[in-house]
């Protein structure tokens, strides 16, 4: 501790390598894409300055708005799905439950798995002809409920979101469990002595005491879902008919499939500000000074 | 604790030294190393041929070492474009002909092969070489010809539906599809998740049959339009096939390889794919004689019936920024690689090649048919080899929308024309 007071120099030296790497690989590319976003460039040719016309084109593209809408859907599904589910499971596992360790490992497993593995496995589960879900429905005689989960535009987004939720519940579960274990025993004991029921203790003591952690989890969740790309790319390629296309995927297609590097950069700039805005709104509305 | 740490460190150092010394052995002489990027990831006979020849080359040429780096086909071109944008292309890389190399040529990323073209000039017909040339400069040598629209069919299942030979008109084809669905057999196995098959494999051929081969080039020159009713009619075929339930239900969620597996396992009567599927199908199918091969039927249009859509393929291009030394080495490699041995071995691996190779009886029936189709009426253009990347994207996604009933053929044609005019 007193080392920090003594020499600012040591701190700077310590931070320098990480800061340098971060600047080169994160900050500089972001600034670069600001620059590219004003150009017309196919990646090979000479760049041509076109001002804000990329942005004009972008805001007029209905496909971009569709991808933004889909992205918001993913954000909402993740926040409303991942956080509450993770919280409930964490509260359960925090009690002296038999086999809590086992369930904790099971819950965390999807986080460790590669996204490609998850995507391919869930694609098989969702398959309309011989997928697990439809087979199950058929076996119990609910054939009328079977769907072409990923192939039907009205179901594909929901199906993808369920997978996204499943993938990340474990992550927040661990975060919440850590926070729960930090609640001092005495506080809970005092509540018990005062005759508070379990329900009241949870709502009045436990949740408020980990509220900060919940906000962090929500922000992680939002920024994570705004960046979501790999899972959808492998599962559906954004299809069928753009029904699961999110902003990052839209950017990827415009840039690399249509060879519009300038336009693609404009898209990423918009995603950047969109994310900033969303996180700003959320932190403001949840009433904490996170950023 | 400290002792253990030292031991671990010691072990690491030992391994480090060992690695160094073994490195020195191979790179001791002034050996030129060339990296070649390709998409030979699948276990296919032709990929083995390519790899074998490179291995032989490395054995015979002590001073040149060619290193193979393989990237899965679906990601290959994306990766190539990304690297090209960052000027980080490898020494040599597999490229596709037509409009797919033009951006690379325009960005000065490719080295012209004109200085060494004498070796191939008389061997490979000009019409095929032309695929890899831009403005008179040759940028790669074709290793094979791929036909992109072949109908593979299961003779047994067709017989069950009452057909001994494959229908030659569209009307009869639809009847066949209807009688197959009546018998609860999925008529055509299609895997369109990656969204190119319906365009590349289906529309290229169907449109050529209906509009003739000049239409596509004329449209891209502005002399014709995508809203031409003949082209709309071609798109309508996909709509009609979908409505007839000609495809498996999960067409948009499985990929091409999965669809091929469906066909090979004998559950579906037909599978439409290019010549790249011949090898895998012959390899994995239980009874090769049960598989027939047919060209697309007559759609009653202006195209010649003998034509087959396709393109030259298997070309390897060189990085324009190679040093003099590396350039020489790369030329030596290309001369070694694109040789009779390659073409003969490819033919044995069920690949159609651009040069004349003698065929014996061991060549399977469907390969012979495929070869006949290629010699039949010439090569017709493939859509995604001619369209700009942007138009390709529009038609790929549009065709998927048609299969979902979310877009009509006419709407797609209009959308394509609009995209074309925007970028004119």
XYZ file of C-alpha atoms in Angstrom, chain B:
424
model
C 9.258 -25.190 -3.345
C 12.190 -23.295 -4.783
C 13.867 -26.516 -5.784
C 10.848 -27.689 -7.741
C 10.684 -24.336 -9.483
C 14.307 -24.599 -10.529
C 13.751 -28.090 -11.834
C 10.779 -27.011 -13.893
C 12.809 -24.147 -15.262
C 15.592 -26.543 -16.083
C 13.270 -28.839 -17.967
C 11.899 -25.930 -19.968
C 15.376 -24.766 -20.848
C 16.305 -28.251 -21.939
C 13.314 -28.490 -24.253
C 13.972 -25.023 -25.515
C 17.525 -25.941 -26.436
C 16.433 -29.178 -28.049
C 13.873 -27.306 -30.155
C 16.531 -24.836 -31.245
C 18.977 -27.449 -32.308
C 16.430 -29.389 -34.355
C 15.414 -26.165 -36.050
C 18.922 -25.499 -37.099
C 19.165 -28.733 -38.964
C 16.391 -27.933 -41.428
C 17.031 -24.261 -41.886
C 20.784 -24.652 -42.013
C 21.171 -24.322 -45.770
C 19.753 -21.153 -47.306
C 16.372 -22.694 -47.915
C 13.542 -20.636 -49.370
C 10.270 -21.106 -47.569
C 6.972 -20.532 -49.367
C 3.619 -20.666 -47.645
C 0.587 -21.698 -49.640
C -2.931 -21.018 -48.387
C -5.754 -23.231 -49.521
C -9.054 -24.765 -48.513
C -7.964 -28.407 -48.588
C -9.353 -29.198 -45.182
C -11.889 -31.850 -46.084
C -10.706 -35.420 -46.426
C -11.176 -35.565 -50.159
C -9.114 -37.518 -52.647
C -8.194 -34.437 -54.677
C -6.957 -32.681 -51.565
C -4.713 -35.653 -50.901
C -3.421 -35.392 -54.464
C -2.529 -31.730 -53.992
C -0.829 -32.455 -50.702
C 1.079 -35.445 -52.094
C 2.445 -33.470 -54.998
C 3.609 -30.710 -52.694
C 5.248 -33.319 -50.466
C 7.040 -34.761 -53.507
C 8.110 -31.309 -54.552
C 9.593 -30.656 -51.143
C 11.459 -33.955 -51.316
C 12.877 -33.309 -54.768
C 13.755 -29.665 -54.265
C 16.074 -29.463 -51.326
C 16.393 -25.698 -51.418
C 12.690 -24.864 -51.488
C 10.209 -25.700 -48.781
C 6.509 -25.263 -49.503
C 4.379 -25.048 -46.382
C 0.673 -25.817 -46.522
C -1.845 -23.840 -44.507
C -5.443 -24.978 -44.852
C -8.523 -22.981 -43.959
C -12.091 -24.355 -44.202
C -13.759 -23.423 -47.474
C -16.606 -21.378 -45.999
C -14.163 -19.089 -44.209
C -11.357 -19.141 -46.737
C -12.345 -16.245 -48.945
C -13.322 -14.040 -46.028
C -9.935 -14.620 -44.497
C -8.190 -13.970 -47.803
C -9.996 -10.664 -48.262
C -9.308 -9.585 -44.717
C -5.609 -10.361 -45.056
C -5.479 -8.684 -48.456
C -6.924 -5.509 -46.965
C -4.188 -5.569 -44.348
C -1.547 -6.341 -47.033
C -0.718 -9.542 -45.221
C -1.248 -12.138 -47.898
C 0.906 -15.260 -47.821
C 3.370 -16.073 -50.621
C 0.913 -18.210 -52.545
C -2.793 -18.740 -52.148
C -5.629 -20.551 -53.811
C -7.899 -18.256 -55.820
C -11.150 -18.551 -57.705
C -11.536 -17.284 -61.256
C -13.575 -14.498 -62.793
C -14.760 -11.579 -60.726
C -13.413 -13.195 -57.614
C -9.826 -12.385 -58.577
C -10.430 -8.980 -60.165
C -10.431 -7.020 -56.887
C -7.148 -8.705 -55.985
C -5.706 -7.804 -59.384
C -6.934 -4.237 -59.138
C -5.360 -3.930 -55.721
C -2.024 -5.084 -57.241
C -1.949 -8.066 -54.940
C -1.215 -10.675 -57.622
C 1.835 -11.466 -59.696
C 1.394 -12.044 -63.430
C 2.404 -15.488 -64.666
C 2.900 -14.400 -68.276
C 6.705 -14.999 -68.170
C 6.179 -18.738 -67.668
C 2.994 -19.265 -69.682
C 4.677 -21.094 -72.596
C 4.540 -24.313 -70.666
C 0.747 -24.413 -70.642
C -0.275 -22.443 -73.721
C -0.768 -25.440 -76.006
C -1.913 -27.828 -73.366
C -4.881 -26.093 -71.829
C -7.517 -24.628 -74.141
C -7.569 -20.859 -74.150
C -11.247 -20.745 -73.230
C -10.447 -22.376 -69.938
C -7.248 -20.447 -69.210
C -9.173 -17.242 -69.804
C -11.017 -17.768 -66.554
C -7.891 -16.910 -64.607
C -6.753 -14.017 -66.783
C -7.498 -10.329 -66.374
C -6.644 -7.901 -69.193
C -4.360 -10.379 -70.915
C -2.328 -11.187 -67.825
C -2.536 -14.717 -66.504
C -2.708 -14.956 -62.719
C -3.167 -18.665 -62.046
C -3.234 -22.024 -63.808
C -6.413 -24.095 -63.563
C -6.057 -27.551 -62.058
C -9.593 -28.670 -62.650
C -12.896 -27.784 -64.168
C -15.772 -27.788 -61.818
C -19.223 -28.267 -63.104
C -21.544 -26.617 -60.682
C -24.978 -27.994 -61.493
C -25.276 -31.755 -61.628
C -28.296 -33.697 -60.492
C -27.306 -36.846 -58.625
C -30.151 -39.306 -58.299
C -30.845 -42.531 -56.508
C -31.927 -44.991 -59.223
C -33.752 -47.262 -56.808
C -35.907 -44.507 -55.339
C -36.642 -43.152 -58.806
C -37.773 -46.599 -59.906
C -40.043 -46.730 -56.883
C -41.711 -43.589 -58.148
C -42.030 -45.161 -61.579
C -39.094 -43.621 -63.419
C -36.383 -45.642 -65.149
C -34.626 -42.691 -66.698
C -34.242 -39.178 -65.494
C -36.864 -36.759 -66.857
C -35.603 -34.402 -69.556
C -38.204 -31.673 -69.301
C -39.154 -29.441 -66.398
C -42.774 -30.590 -66.527
C -41.722 -34.219 -66.163
C -39.280 -33.306 -63.414
C -42.118 -31.721 -61.441
C -44.225 -34.847 -61.984
C -41.387 -36.959 -60.647
C -41.126 -34.717 -57.592
C -44.862 -34.966 -56.993
C -44.871 -38.747 -57.175
C -41.909 -38.913 -54.808
C -43.655 -36.771 -52.212
C -46.720 -38.974 -52.603
C -44.555 -41.897 -51.588
C -43.205 -39.941 -48.594
C -39.734 -39.772 -50.063
C -37.986 -36.382 -49.791
C -37.278 -35.548 -53.428
C -34.214 -33.287 -53.175
C -31.666 -32.954 -50.381
C -30.686 -29.305 -50.094
C -28.441 -27.632 -47.531
C -28.750 -23.882 -47.998
C -27.610 -22.593 -44.621
C -24.570 -20.954 -46.179
C -27.012 -19.427 -48.716
C -24.873 -19.899 -51.830
C -26.114 -23.289 -53.080
C -29.511 -22.131 -54.348
C -27.839 -19.368 -56.290
C -24.634 -20.986 -57.466
C -25.896 -24.486 -58.066
C -29.527 -23.954 -59.012
C -30.082 -20.492 -60.467
C -26.885 -20.410 -62.547
C -28.055 -23.428 -64.522
C -31.795 -22.775 -64.526
C -31.291 -19.194 -65.657
C -28.873 -20.293 -68.364
C -31.407 -22.784 -69.702
C -34.126 -20.133 -69.772
C -32.245 -16.972 -70.753
C -29.288 -18.306 -72.745
C -25.633 -17.729 -71.892
C -25.354 -14.185 -73.230
C -27.969 -12.791 -70.885
C -25.899 -12.521 -67.723
C -22.998 -10.673 -69.346
C -25.445 -8.419 -71.199
C -27.252 -7.582 -67.992
C -24.015 -6.730 -66.233
C -23.160 -4.448 -69.160
C -26.478 -2.712 -68.821
C -27.914 -4.053 -72.076
C -30.485 -6.188 -70.312
C -32.157 -6.019 -66.950
C -32.660 -8.398 -64.067
C -36.346 -7.620 -64.211
C -36.461 -9.358 -67.595
C -39.316 -11.813 -67.444
C -37.073 -14.697 -68.461
C -34.909 -14.156 -65.393
C -37.978 -13.792 -63.189
C -39.173 -17.087 -64.633
C -35.897 -18.695 -63.599
C -36.314 -17.414 -60.041
C -39.886 -18.661 -60.069
C -38.611 -22.224 -60.540
C -37.202 -22.100 -56.981
C -40.548 -20.837 -55.730
C -42.379 -23.636 -57.530
C -40.008 -26.311 -56.266
C -40.403 -25.088 -52.687
C -44.167 -25.100 -52.989
C -44.039 -28.642 -54.347
C -42.157 -29.608 -51.159
C -39.272 -30.711 -53.329
C -36.735 -29.930 -50.604
C -36.175 -31.293 -47.125
C -37.834 -29.186 -44.422
C -34.574 -28.125 -42.788
C -33.058 -26.762 -46.000
C -32.116 -23.453 -44.408
C -30.563 -24.858 -41.258
C -28.245 -27.548 -42.587
C -25.173 -27.021 -44.704
C -24.233 -28.536 -48.007
C -22.186 -31.387 -46.570
C -25.061 -32.409 -44.308
C -27.441 -32.448 -47.264
C -25.002 -34.620 -49.189
C -24.884 -37.051 -46.273
C -28.677 -37.207 -46.374
C -28.546 -38.160 -50.019
C -25.742 -40.676 -49.536
C -27.638 -42.403 -46.735
C -30.367 -43.122 -49.280
C -33.228 -41.182 -47.703
C -33.644 -38.692 -50.477
C -34.027 -39.270 -54.176
C -31.939 -36.420 -55.551
C -29.172 -34.037 -54.647
C -28.035 -31.134 -56.774
C -24.394 -30.198 -56.458
C -21.295 -29.551 -58.455
C -18.554 -31.928 -59.494
C -17.001 -31.425 -56.059
C -19.610 -33.861 -54.756
C -18.661 -36.694 -57.124
C -15.693 -37.842 -55.053
C -17.395 -37.832 -51.652
C -20.508 -39.503 -53.023
C -18.572 -42.267 -54.791
C -16.477 -42.756 -51.674
C -19.272 -43.071 -49.189
C -22.207 -44.497 -51.056
C -22.853 -48.193 -50.596
C -23.596 -49.055 -54.204
C -22.081 -46.648 -56.709
C -24.052 -48.206 -59.578
C -27.250 -47.091 -57.897
C -26.325 -43.437 -58.350
C -27.131 -41.725 -61.610
C -26.068 -38.370 -62.916
C -28.201 -36.046 -65.012
C -27.949 -32.515 -66.324
C -30.737 -30.051 -65.586
C -33.842 -30.672 -67.694
C -35.194 -28.479 -70.468
C -37.074 -25.484 -69.103
C -38.317 -24.510 -72.526
C -36.075 -21.475 -72.775
C -33.435 -20.039 -75.056
C -30.368 -21.735 -73.606
C -28.569 -24.588 -75.338
C -29.339 -27.885 -73.678
C -25.792 -29.194 -73.936
C -24.354 -26.383 -71.852
C -23.113 -26.940 -68.369
C -22.375 -24.203 -65.872
C -18.921 -24.333 -64.478
C -15.595 -22.717 -64.073
C -11.948 -23.469 -63.964
C -10.612 -24.012 -60.483
C -7.684 -25.039 -58.346
C -5.545 -22.075 -59.365
C -2.819 -20.849 -57.083
C -1.884 -17.186 -57.344
C 1.345 -15.566 -56.240
C 1.770 -12.560 -53.999
C 2.934 -9.556 -56.012
C 5.367 -8.459 -53.346
C 7.524 -11.595 -53.449
C 11.265 -11.016 -53.484
C 13.165 -11.979 -56.681
C 14.459 -15.089 -55.017
C 11.064 -16.204 -53.796
C 9.537 -15.412 -57.177
C 11.918 -17.806 -58.930
C 11.165 -20.470 -56.362
C 7.417 -19.955 -56.729
C 7.643 -20.226 -60.533
C 9.588 -23.457 -60.168
C 6.905 -24.716 -57.862
C 4.019 -23.836 -60.174
C 5.773 -25.521 -63.117
C 6.211 -28.631 -61.042
C 2.715 -28.557 -59.598
C 0.572 -28.050 -62.720
C 1.961 -31.008 -64.596
C 0.658 -34.176 -66.238
C 1.094 -36.056 -62.998
C -1.351 -33.717 -61.260
C -3.984 -34.015 -63.949
C -3.721 -37.795 -64.141
C -3.942 -38.186 -60.412
C -6.896 -35.796 -60.228
C -8.736 -37.766 -62.873
C -8.176 -40.885 -60.760
C -9.558 -38.906 -57.824
C -12.777 -38.280 -59.769
C -12.005 -34.732 -60.801
C -12.674 -33.254 -64.212
C -9.479 -31.683 -65.556
C -8.832 -29.071 -68.236
C -6.409 -31.206 -70.282
C -6.991 -34.349 -72.298
C -6.385 -37.439 -70.193
C -7.009 -40.988 -71.324
C -9.751 -42.779 -69.464
C -9.777 -46.502 -68.791
C -12.574 -48.749 -67.598
C -11.806 -48.162 -63.960
C -13.281 -44.684 -64.270
C -16.732 -44.770 -62.672
C -19.850 -44.169 -64.719
C -20.908 -40.893 -63.238
C -17.482 -39.380 -63.751
C -17.649 -40.358 -67.402
C -21.051 -38.733 -67.679
C -19.771 -35.608 -65.994
C -16.898 -35.476 -68.453
C -19.280 -35.840 -71.352
C -21.381 -32.964 -70.046
C -18.266 -30.786 -69.946
C -17.413 -31.624 -73.531
C -21.032 -31.354 -74.623
C -21.931 -27.780 -75.362
C -19.332 -25.789 -73.544
C -19.199 -23.954 -70.269
C -21.850 -21.476 -69.155
C -21.124 -18.816 -66.548
C -21.816 -19.390 -62.866
C -23.672 -16.535 -61.249
C -21.505 -15.861 -58.231
C -18.395 -16.023 -60.390
C -19.767 -13.163 -62.494
C -21.860 -11.045 -60.140
C -20.279 -8.479 -57.854
C -20.033 -9.547 -54.204
C -22.870 -7.196 -53.388
C -25.246 -8.578 -56.007
C -24.305 -12.087 -54.935
C -25.314 -11.202 -51.412
C -28.655 -9.822 -52.594
C -29.545 -12.855 -54.687
C -28.319 -15.347 -52.062
C -30.464 -13.840 -49.347
C -33.344 -13.228 -51.718
C -33.507 -16.867 -52.778
C -33.607 -17.884 -49.145
C -36.499 -15.472 -48.624
C -38.300 -17.059 -51.566
C -38.052 -20.482 -49.949
C -39.611 -18.972 -46.824
C -42.377 -17.325 -48.803
C -41.258 -13.882 -47.661
C -40.379 -12.534 -51.066
C -41.708 -13.103 -54.547
C -39.385 -13.805 -57.484
C -40.418 -10.524 -59.019
C -39.503 -8.561 -55.901
C -36.081 -10.183 -55.828
C -35.486 -9.377 -59.505
C -36.372 -5.742 -58.848
C -34.148 -5.626 -55.801
C -31.241 -7.003 -57.828
C -31.744 -4.452 -60.569
C -31.833 -1.685 -57.981
C -28.621 -2.907 -56.355
C -27.026 -3.123 -59.794
C -28.012 0.399 -60.756
C -26.838 1.807 -57.459
C -23.301 0.605 -58.074
C -23.085 1.198 -61.800
